[in-house]
Coordinates of C-alpha atoms in Angstrom, one line a residue:
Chain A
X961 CA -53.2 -32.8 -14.0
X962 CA -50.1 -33.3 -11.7
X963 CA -47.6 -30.6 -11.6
X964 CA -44.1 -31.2 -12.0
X965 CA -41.5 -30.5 -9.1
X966 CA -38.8 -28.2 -9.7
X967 CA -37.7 -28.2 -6.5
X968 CA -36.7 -25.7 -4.3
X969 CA -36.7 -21.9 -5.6
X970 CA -36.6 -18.5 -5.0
X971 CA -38.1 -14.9 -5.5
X972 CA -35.4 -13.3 -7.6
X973 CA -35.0 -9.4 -6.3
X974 CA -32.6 -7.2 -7.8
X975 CA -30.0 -7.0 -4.9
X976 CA -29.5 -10.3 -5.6
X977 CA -29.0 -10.7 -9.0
X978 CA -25.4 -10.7 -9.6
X979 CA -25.5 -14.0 -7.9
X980 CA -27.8 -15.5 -10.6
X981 CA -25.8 -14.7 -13.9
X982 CA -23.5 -17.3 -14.6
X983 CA -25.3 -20.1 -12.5
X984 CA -28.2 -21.0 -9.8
X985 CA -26.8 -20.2 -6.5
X986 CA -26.0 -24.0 -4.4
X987 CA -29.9 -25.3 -3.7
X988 CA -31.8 -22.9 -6.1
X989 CA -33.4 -24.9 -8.8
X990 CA -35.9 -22.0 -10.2
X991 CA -37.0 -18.5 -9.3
X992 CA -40.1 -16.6 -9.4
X993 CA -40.2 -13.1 -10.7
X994 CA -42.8 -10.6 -10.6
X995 CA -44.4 -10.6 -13.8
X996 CA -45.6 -6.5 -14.1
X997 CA -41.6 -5.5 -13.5
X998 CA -40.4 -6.9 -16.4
X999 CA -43.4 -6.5 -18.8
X1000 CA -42.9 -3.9 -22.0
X1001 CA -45.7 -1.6 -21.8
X1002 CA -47.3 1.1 -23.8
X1003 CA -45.2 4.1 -23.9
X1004 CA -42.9 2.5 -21.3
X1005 CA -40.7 0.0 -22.8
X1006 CA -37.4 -0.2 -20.7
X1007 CA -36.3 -3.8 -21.7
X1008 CA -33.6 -3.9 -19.4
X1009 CA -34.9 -6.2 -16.6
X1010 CA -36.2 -8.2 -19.3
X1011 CA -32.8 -8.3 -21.3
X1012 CA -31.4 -8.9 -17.9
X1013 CA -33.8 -11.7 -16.8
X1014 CA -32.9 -13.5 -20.4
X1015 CA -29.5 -13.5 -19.6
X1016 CA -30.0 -16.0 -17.0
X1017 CA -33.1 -18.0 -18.4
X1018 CA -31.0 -19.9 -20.3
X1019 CA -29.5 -21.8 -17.0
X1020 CA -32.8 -20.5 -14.8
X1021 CA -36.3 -22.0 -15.0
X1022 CA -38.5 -18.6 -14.8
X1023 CA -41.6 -19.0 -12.8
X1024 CA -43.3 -15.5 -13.8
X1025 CA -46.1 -14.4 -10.7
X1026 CA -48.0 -11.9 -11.5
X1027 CA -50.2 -9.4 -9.0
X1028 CA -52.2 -7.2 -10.6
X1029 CA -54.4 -9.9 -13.5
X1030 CA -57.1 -9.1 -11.2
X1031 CA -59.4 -12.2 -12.0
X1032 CA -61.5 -11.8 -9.0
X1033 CA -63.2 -8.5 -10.9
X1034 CA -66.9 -7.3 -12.0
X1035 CA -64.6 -5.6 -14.2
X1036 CA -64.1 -6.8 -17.6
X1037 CA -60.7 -8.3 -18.4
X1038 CA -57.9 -5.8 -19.2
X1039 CA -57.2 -7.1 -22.6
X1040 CA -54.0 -4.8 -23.0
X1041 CA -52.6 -6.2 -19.4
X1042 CA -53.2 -9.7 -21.1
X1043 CA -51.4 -8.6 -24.4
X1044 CA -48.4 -7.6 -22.5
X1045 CA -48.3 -11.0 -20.2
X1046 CA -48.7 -12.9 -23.4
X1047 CA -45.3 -11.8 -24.9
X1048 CA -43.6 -11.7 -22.3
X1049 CA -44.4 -15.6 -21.6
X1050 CA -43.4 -15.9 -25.5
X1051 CA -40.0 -14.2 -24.4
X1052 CA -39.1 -15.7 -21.3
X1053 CA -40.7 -19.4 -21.8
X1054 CA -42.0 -19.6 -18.4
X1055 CA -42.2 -23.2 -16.5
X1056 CA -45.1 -21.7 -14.4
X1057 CA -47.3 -18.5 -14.7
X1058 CA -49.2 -17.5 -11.6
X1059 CA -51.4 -14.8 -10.2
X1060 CA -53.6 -14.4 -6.9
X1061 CA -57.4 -14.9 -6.7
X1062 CA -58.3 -11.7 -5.3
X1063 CA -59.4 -8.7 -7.4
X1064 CA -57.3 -5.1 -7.3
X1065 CA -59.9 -2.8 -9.0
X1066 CA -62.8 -1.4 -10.7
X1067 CA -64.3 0.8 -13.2
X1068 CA -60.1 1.0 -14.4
X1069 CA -59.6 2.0 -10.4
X1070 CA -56.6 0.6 -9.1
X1071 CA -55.8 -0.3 -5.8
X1072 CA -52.6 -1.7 -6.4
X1073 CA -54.0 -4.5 -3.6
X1074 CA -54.8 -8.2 -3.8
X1075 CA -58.5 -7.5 -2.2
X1076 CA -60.9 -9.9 -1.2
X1077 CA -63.7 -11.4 -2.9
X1078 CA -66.7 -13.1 -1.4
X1079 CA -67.0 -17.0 -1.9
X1080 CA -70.4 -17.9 -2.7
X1081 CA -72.0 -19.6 -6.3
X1082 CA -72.5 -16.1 -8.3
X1083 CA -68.8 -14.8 -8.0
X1084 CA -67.2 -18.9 -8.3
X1085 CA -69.4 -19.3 -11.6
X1086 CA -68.0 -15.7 -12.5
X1087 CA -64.5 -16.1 -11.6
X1088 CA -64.3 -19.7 -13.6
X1089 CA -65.2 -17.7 -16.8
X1090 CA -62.8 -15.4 -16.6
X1091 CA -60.3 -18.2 -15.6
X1092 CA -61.2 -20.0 -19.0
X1093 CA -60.9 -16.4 -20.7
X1094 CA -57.6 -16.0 -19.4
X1095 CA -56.5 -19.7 -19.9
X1096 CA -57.3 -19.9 -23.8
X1097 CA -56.0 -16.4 -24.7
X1098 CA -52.6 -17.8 -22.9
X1099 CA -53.3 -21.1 -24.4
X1100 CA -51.6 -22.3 -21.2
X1101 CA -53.0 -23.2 -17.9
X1102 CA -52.3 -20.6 -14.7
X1103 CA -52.1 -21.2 -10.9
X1104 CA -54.0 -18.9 -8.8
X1105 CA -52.8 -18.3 -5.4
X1106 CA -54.6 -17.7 -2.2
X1107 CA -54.9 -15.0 -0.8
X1108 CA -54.2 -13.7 2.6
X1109 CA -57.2 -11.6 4.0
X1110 CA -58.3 -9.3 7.0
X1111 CA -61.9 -9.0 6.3
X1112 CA -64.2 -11.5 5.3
X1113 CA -67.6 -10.8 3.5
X1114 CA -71.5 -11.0 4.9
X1115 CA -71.9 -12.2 1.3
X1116 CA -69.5 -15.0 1.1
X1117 CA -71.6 -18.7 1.6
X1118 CA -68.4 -21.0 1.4
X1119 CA -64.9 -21.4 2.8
X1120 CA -62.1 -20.1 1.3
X1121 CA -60.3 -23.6 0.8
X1122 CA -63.5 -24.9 -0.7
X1123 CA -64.1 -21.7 -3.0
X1124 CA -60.2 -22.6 -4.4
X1125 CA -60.5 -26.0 -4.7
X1126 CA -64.0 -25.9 -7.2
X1127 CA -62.4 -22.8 -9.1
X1128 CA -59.5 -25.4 -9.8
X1129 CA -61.8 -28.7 -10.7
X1130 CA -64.0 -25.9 -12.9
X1131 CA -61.7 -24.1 -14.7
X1132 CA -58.7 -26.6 -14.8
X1133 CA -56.2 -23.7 -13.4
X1134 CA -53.7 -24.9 -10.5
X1135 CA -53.4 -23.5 -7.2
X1136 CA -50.7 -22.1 -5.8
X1137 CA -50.8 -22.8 -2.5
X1138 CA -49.1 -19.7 -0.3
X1139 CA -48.7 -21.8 3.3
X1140 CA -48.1 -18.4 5.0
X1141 CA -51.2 -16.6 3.8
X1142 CA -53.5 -19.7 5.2
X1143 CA -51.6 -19.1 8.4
X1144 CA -52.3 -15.4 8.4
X1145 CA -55.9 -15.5 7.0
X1146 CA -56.5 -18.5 9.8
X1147 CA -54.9 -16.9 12.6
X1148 CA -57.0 -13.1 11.1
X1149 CA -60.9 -15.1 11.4
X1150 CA -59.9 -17.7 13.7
X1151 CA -60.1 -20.9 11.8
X1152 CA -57.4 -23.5 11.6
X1153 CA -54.9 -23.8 8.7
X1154 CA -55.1 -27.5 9.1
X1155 CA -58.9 -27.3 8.1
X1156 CA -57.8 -25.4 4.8
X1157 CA -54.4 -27.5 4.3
X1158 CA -56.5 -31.0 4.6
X1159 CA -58.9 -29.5 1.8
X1160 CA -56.7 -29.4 -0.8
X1161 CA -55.7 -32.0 -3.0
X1162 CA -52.2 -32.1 -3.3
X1163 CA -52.9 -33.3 -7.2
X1164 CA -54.6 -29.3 -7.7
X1165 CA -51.2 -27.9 -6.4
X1166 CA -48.8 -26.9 -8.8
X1167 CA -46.4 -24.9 -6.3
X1168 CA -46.2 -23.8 -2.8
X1169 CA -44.8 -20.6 -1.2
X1170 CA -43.6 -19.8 1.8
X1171 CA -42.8 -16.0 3.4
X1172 CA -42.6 -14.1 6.9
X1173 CA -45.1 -11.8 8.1
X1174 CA -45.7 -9.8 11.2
X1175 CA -47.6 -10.9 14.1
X1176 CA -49.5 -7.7 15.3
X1177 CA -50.8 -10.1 18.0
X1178 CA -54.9 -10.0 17.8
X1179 CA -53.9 -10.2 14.1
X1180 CA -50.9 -10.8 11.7
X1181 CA -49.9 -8.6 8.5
X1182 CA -48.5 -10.5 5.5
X1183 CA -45.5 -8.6 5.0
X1184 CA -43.1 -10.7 3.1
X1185 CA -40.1 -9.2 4.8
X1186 CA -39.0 -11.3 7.3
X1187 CA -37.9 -15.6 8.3
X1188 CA -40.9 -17.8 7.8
X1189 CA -42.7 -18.6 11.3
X1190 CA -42.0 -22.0 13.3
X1191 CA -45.5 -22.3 13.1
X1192 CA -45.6 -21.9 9.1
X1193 CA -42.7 -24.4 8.9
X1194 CA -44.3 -26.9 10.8
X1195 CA -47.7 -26.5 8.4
X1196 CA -45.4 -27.3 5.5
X1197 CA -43.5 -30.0 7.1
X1198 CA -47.2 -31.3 7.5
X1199 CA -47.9 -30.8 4.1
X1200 CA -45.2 -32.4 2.4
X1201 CA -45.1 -35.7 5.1
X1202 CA -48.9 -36.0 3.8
X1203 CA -49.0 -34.8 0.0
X1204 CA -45.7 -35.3 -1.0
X1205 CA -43.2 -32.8 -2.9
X1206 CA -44.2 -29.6 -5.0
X1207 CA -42.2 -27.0 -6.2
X1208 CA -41.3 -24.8 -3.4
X1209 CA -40.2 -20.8 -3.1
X1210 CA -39.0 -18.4 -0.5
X1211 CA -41.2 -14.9 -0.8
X1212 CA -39.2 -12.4 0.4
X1213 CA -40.5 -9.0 -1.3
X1214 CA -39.5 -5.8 0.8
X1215 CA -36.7 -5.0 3.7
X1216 CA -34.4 -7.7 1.2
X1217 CA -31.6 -9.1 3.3
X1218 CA -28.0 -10.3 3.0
X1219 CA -28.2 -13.6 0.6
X1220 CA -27.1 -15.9 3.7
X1221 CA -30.4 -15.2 5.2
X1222 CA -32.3 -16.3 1.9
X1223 CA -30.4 -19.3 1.8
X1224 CA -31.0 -19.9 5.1
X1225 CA -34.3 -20.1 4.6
X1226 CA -33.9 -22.3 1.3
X1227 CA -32.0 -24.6 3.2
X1228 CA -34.7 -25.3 5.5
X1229 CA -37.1 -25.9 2.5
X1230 CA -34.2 -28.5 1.0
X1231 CA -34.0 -30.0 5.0
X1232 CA -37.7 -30.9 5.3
X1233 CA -38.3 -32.3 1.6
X1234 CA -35.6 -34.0 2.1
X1235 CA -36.2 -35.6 5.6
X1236 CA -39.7 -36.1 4.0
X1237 CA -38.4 -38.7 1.3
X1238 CA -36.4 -40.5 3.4
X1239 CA -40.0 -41.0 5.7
X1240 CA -41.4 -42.2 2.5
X1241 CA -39.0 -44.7 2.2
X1242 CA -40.9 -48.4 2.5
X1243 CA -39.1 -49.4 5.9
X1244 CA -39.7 -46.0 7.5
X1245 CA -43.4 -45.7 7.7
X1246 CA -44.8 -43.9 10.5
X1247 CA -48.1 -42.3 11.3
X1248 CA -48.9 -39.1 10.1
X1249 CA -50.2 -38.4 13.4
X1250 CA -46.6 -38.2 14.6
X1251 CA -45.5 -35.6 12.4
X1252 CA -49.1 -34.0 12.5
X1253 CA -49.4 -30.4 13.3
X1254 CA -50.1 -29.3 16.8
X1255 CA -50.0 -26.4 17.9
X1256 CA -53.7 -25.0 19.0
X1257 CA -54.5 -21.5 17.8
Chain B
X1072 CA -79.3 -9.3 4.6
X1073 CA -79.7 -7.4 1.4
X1074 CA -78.0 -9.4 -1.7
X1075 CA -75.4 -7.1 -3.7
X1076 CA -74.0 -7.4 -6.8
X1077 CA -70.2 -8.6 -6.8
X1078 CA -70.0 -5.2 -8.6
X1079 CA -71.9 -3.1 -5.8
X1080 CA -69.6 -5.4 -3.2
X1081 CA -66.6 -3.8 -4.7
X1082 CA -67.8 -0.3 -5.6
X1083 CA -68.3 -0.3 -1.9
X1084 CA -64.9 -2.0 -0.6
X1085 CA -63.0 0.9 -2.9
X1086 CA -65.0 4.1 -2.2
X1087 CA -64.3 3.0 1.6
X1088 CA -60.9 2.5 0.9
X1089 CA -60.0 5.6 -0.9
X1090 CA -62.5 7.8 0.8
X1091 CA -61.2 6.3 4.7
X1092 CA -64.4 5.8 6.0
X1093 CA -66.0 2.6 8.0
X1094 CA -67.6 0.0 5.2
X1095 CA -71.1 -0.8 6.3
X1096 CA -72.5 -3.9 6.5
X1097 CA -70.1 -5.1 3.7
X1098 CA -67.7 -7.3 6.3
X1099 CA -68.4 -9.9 8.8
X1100 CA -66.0 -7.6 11.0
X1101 CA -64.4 -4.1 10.2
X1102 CA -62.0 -4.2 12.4
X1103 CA -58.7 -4.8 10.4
X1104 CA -60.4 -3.1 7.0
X1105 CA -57.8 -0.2 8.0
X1106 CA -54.6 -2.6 6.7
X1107 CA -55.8 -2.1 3.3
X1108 CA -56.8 1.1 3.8
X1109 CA -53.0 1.7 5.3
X1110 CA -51.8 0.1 2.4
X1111 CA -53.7 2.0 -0.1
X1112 CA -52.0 4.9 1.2
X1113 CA -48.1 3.6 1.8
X1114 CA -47.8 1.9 -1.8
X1115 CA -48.7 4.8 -3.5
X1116 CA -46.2 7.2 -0.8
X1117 CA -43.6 4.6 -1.7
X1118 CA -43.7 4.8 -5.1
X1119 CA -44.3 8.8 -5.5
X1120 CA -41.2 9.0 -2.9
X1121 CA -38.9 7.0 -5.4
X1122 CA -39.7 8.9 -8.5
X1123 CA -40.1 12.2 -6.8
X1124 CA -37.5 12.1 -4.5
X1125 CA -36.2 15.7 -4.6
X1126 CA -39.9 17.1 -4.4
X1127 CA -40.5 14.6 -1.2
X1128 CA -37.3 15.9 0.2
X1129 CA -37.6 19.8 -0.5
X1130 CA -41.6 18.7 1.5
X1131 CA -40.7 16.9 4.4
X1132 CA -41.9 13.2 5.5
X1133 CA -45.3 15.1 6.8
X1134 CA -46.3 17.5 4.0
X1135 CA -45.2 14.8 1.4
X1136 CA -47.3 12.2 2.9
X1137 CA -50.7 14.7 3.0
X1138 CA -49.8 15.7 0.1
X1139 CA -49.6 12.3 -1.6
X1140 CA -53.3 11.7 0.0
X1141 CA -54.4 14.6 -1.4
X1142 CA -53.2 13.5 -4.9
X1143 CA -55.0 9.9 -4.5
X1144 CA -58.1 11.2 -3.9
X1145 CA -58.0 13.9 -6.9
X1146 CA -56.4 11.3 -9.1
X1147 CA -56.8 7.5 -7.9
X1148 CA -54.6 5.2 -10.0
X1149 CA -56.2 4.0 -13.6
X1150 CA -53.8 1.9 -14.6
X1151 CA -52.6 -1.6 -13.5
X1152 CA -49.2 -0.4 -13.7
X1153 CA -47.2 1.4 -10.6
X1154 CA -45.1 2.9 -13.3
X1155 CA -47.6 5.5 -13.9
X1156 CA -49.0 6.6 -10.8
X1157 CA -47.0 10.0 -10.9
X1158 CA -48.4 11.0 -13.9
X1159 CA -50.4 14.0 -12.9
X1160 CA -48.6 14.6 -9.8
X1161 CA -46.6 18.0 -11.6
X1162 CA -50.3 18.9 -12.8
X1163 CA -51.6 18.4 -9.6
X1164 CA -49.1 20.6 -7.7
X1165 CA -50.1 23.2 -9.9
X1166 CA -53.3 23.6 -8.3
X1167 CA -53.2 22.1 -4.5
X1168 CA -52.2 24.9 -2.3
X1169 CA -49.1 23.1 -1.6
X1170 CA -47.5 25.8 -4.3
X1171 CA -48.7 29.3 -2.5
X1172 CA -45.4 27.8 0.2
X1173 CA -43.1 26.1 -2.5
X1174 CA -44.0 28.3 -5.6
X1175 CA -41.6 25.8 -7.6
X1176 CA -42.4 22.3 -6.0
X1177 CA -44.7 21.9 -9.5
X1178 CA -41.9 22.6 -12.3
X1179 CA -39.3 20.1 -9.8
X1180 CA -41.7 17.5 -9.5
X1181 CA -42.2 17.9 -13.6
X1182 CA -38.7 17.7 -13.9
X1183 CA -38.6 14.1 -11.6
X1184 CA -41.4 12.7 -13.7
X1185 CA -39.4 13.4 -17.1
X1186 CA -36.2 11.8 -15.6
X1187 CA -38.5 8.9 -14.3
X1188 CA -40.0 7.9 -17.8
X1189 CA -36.8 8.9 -19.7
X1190 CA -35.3 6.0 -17.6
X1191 CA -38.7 3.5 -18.1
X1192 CA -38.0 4.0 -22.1
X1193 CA -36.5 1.7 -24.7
X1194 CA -33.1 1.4 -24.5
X1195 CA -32.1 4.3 -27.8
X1196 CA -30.0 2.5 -30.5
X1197 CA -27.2 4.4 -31.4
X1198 CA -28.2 7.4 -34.2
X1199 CA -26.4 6.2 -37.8
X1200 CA -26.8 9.0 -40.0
X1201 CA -27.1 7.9 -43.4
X1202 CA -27.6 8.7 -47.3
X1203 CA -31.0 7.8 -46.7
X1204 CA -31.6 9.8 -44.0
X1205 CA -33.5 12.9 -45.7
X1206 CA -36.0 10.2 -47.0
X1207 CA -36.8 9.3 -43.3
X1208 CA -38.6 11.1 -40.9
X1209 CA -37.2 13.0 -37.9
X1210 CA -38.3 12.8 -34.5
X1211 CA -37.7 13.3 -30.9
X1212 CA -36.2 10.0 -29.3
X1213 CA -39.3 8.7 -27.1
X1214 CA -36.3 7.9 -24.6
X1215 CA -36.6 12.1 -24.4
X1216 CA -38.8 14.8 -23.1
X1217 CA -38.0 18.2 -23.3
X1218 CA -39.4 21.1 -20.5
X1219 CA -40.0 24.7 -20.3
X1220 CA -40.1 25.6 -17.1
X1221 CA -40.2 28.6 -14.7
X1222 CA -37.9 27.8 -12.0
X1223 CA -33.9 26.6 -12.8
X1224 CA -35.0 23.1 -10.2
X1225 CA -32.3 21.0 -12.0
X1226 CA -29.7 23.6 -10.7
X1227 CA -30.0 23.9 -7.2
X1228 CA -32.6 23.0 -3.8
X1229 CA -33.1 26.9 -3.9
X1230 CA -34.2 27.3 -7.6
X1231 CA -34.6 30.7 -8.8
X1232 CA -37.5 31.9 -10.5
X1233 CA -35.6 32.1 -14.6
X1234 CA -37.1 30.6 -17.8
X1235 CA -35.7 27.6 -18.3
X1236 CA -35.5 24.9 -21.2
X1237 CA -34.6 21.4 -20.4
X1238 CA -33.7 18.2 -22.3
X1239 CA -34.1 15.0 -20.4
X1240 CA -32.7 11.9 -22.1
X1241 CA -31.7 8.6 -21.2
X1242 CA -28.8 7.1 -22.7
X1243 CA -27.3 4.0 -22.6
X1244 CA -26.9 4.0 -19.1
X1245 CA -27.9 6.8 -17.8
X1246 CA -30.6 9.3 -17.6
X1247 CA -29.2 12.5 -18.1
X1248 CA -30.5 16.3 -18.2
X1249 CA -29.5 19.3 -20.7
X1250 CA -30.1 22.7 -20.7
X1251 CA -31.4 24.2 -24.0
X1252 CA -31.6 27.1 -25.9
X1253 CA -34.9 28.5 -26.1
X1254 CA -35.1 28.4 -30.0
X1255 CA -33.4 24.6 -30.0
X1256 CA -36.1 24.1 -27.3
X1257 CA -39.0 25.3 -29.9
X1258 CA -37.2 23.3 -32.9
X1259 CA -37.2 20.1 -30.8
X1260 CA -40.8 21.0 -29.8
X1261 CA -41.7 20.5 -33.4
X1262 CA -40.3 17.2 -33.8
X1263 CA -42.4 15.7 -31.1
X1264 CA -44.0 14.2 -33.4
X1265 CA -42.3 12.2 -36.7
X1266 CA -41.8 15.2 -39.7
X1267 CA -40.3 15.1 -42.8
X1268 CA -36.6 15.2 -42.6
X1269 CA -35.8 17.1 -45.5
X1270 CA -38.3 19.6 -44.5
X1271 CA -37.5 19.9 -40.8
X1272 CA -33.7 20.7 -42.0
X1273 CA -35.0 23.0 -44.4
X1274 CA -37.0 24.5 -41.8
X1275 CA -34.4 24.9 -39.3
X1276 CA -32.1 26.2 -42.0
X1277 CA -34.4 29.4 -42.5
X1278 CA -33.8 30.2 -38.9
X1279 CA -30.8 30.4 -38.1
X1280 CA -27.5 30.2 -39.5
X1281 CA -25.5 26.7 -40.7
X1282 CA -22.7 27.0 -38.3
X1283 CA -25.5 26.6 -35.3
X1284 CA -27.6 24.3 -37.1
X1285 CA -24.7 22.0 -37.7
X1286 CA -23.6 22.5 -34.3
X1287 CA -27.1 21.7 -32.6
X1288 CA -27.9 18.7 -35.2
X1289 CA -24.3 17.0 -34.0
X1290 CA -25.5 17.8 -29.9
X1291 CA -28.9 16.2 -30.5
X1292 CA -27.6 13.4 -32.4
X1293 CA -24.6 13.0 -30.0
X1294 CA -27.2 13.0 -26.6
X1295 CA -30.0 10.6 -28.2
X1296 CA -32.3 13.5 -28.5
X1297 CA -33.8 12.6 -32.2
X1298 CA -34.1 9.8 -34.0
X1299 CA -34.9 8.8 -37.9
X1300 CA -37.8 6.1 -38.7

């Protein structure tokens, strides 16, 4: 399955939706909202973000990411979770819908965490059923997004990239490739994100995010609230110079700045897909070695 | 290496999470395992801090943040939702010790968690009394909840220690608070769930007189506090 390109879009927070009513701001083509904020729950039903979030669908593709489907569970599925995802994609009509492959509790124990889960056979084989469970209730394929991680298991027997990539070609769900958490999880266990980028085939990717962290040093925390890295810019300049163009957000989830510095940051995503069709062009061919990633970890 | 279950794997990950100890033999390397258990910890602060604001600051930064990791570990979250990870947190007050210091931290922090679902409810439609009306049932608008509490908290950050009967509703816009009288308080008790109409009005009309009854029907109806279904 290929994945369309929306282009370049944008986590939509509520300090910034004023500027999304009556139009996409210049370079925004879709935004991503969190799924759980604007789902109508048992005994809670406040249908204002939704009524607000419909006001703009009409001239917003909706990309609804969610964070708590928790696939990667020995739990069963929460059916009433999936109850309440399903109407809300019948309200809002998404063009994507998107959680993380992790797990975030247990025995109804929430975390309220994307954890870990170790990749071997036994948790792939039961991951891809819940996948399909998920998939056919929706009646509509999902991406699943990697990850990032500051533990890995005894018990996990294959990489990450290849534990993603099988999941996909099992189950038929896309991935949603999160550029920064391969950095962070690479830089946390000390492999390199180019081992996990070359993995994936571009055709399995149905959108890419991007987001700031903080580098601790001996280790980096995803924190989503702050500029994306040189070092994470140059990964997706990789990317797209090798795989081509897929729809593309800016994550930016706590400490929420001034727009400008969003659009900054969109502006850079809109500068490197660009510069990466006119590379594409027939009489600009050059060797993917010269645009190649290099910095060592 | 001894093979687990993915289910042992993660009944292991959360008791070390939640209980802060050292997983063993579960990770390749430990070392970092305290980011989520960090995180555990400052998502559910967070969240408590916004819908309990008052309670956190009456606490202070410290006692708030113990207190929020005593809560945790007497009631972890059972529900995929944020939204209701404060919902024992007045119940909890009541017993932790926190209350021999601030005898009335429990009935502000019940007050906070009305306010906070009163604004997580349906919008209210605006009440149309019709012809029909005493065919209906009455109720009390689930955009409502109405408190009897010991200490006046919605009046000052020094409550004093007096009965009192609260009405917290969300409007339109707003989520507002209302004192009561203590038999309104009991009649509105009764309507928590759907009744008769006719008969609630027939009830009400038994105790007390018209005039009042009239006057409390049009404040109810007026604030959003009952509905007809």
């Amino acid at each position: 399955m290929l994945y369309r390109d929306y282009k370049t879009g944008v986590g939509l927070r509520p300090k910034h939706y004023h500027l999304f009513e009556e139009a996409l701001p210049k370079g925004i083509h879709w935004v991503e909202v969190i799924s759980e904020n604007y789902m109508l729950w048992e005994n809670h039903r406040n249908d204002r973000p939704l009524k607000n979030l419909l006001r703009i669908r009409p001239h917003a593709p909706v990309a609804l990411h969610g964070v708590s489907l928790s696939i990667g569970s020995a739990d069963s599925l929460n059916k009433n979770y999936l109850k309440c995802l399903k109407s809300l994609i019948k309200d809002v009509e998404p063009i994507m819908v998107s959680d993380h492959l992790c797990w975030t509790g247990l025995n109804r124990l929430n975390s309220h965490d994307l954890l870990p889960i170790p990749y071997n056979g036994t948790t792939l084989k039961h991951v891809k059923e819940r996948v399909d469970q998920v998939q056919n209730f929706l009646g509509r394929t999902i991406l699943l997004e990697n990850a990032s991680s500051y533990v890995e298991f005894a018990h996990s027997e294959i990489p990450e990239w290849d534990f993603l990539v099988e999941l996909s070609r099992k189950s038929g769900c896309g991935i949603l490739l999160d550029i920064n958490n391969v950095y962070v999880s690479a830089r946390n266990h000390g492999f390199n994100p180019m081992t996990y980028l070359r993995a994936i085939p571009p055709a399995l990717v149905g959108q890419v995010h991007l987001a700031g962290h903080l580098d601790k040093g001996d280790h980096i925390v995803d924190t989503h609230d702050r500029q994306v890295c040189d070092d994470v810019w140059k990964l997706f300049q990789w990317w797209v110079n090798n795989n081509g163009l897929q729809s593309t957000m800016i994550e930016w989830d706590s400490k929420i700045p001034e727009w400008s510095v969003i659009h900054s940051e969109v502006s850079k995503v809109e500068r490197i897909r660009k510069r990466s069709l006119e590379q594409r062009r027939p009489n600009n061919i050059r060797s993917n070695r010269e645009a190649e990633w290099n910095v060592s970890l | 290496m001894e093979r687990f279950s993915l289910k042992q794997v993660q009944q292991q990950f959360l008791r070390a999470l939640s209980g802060n100890v050292s997983p063993i033999g579960l990770f390749t390397d430990s070392t970092h395992f305290s980011i989520y258990q960090n995180s555990y910890y400052f998502t559910a602060q967070s969240v408590l801090k916004m819908d309990f604001e008052k309670t956190a600051r009456v606490l202070g930064a410290n006692e708030f943040s113990n207190l929020v990791r005593r809560y945790q570990t007497h009631y972890p979250s059972r529900s995929w939702t944020l939204g209701l990870l404060g919902e024992h947190f007045s119940a909890f007050l009541r017993i932790d010790r926190i209350r021999r210091r601030v005898p009335f931290i429990a009935a502000l922090a019940e007050w906070e968690w009305a306010i906070t679902t009163a604004s997580q409810a349906a919008t209210p439609s605006p009440l149309k009394v019709r012809e029909d009306v005493f065919k209906k049932s009455i109720r009390l608008s689930p955009a409502a909840h109405i408190l009897k509490l010991q200490w006046n908290v919605h009046r000052s950050v020094a409550p004093k220690r007096i009965k009192t009967y609260l009405a917290v509703v969300r409007n339109q816009v707003c989520v507002e608070t209302l004192e009561l009288q203590p038999q309104e308080h009991r009649l509105l008790e009764s309507i928590k769930n759907p009744v008769s109409t006719e008969s609630f009005l027939n009830f009400v009309a038994k105790q007390t007189t018209a005039t009042k009854l009239k006057k409390w029907i049009t404040r109810w109806s007026q604030n959003n506090l009952i509905q007809f279904e």
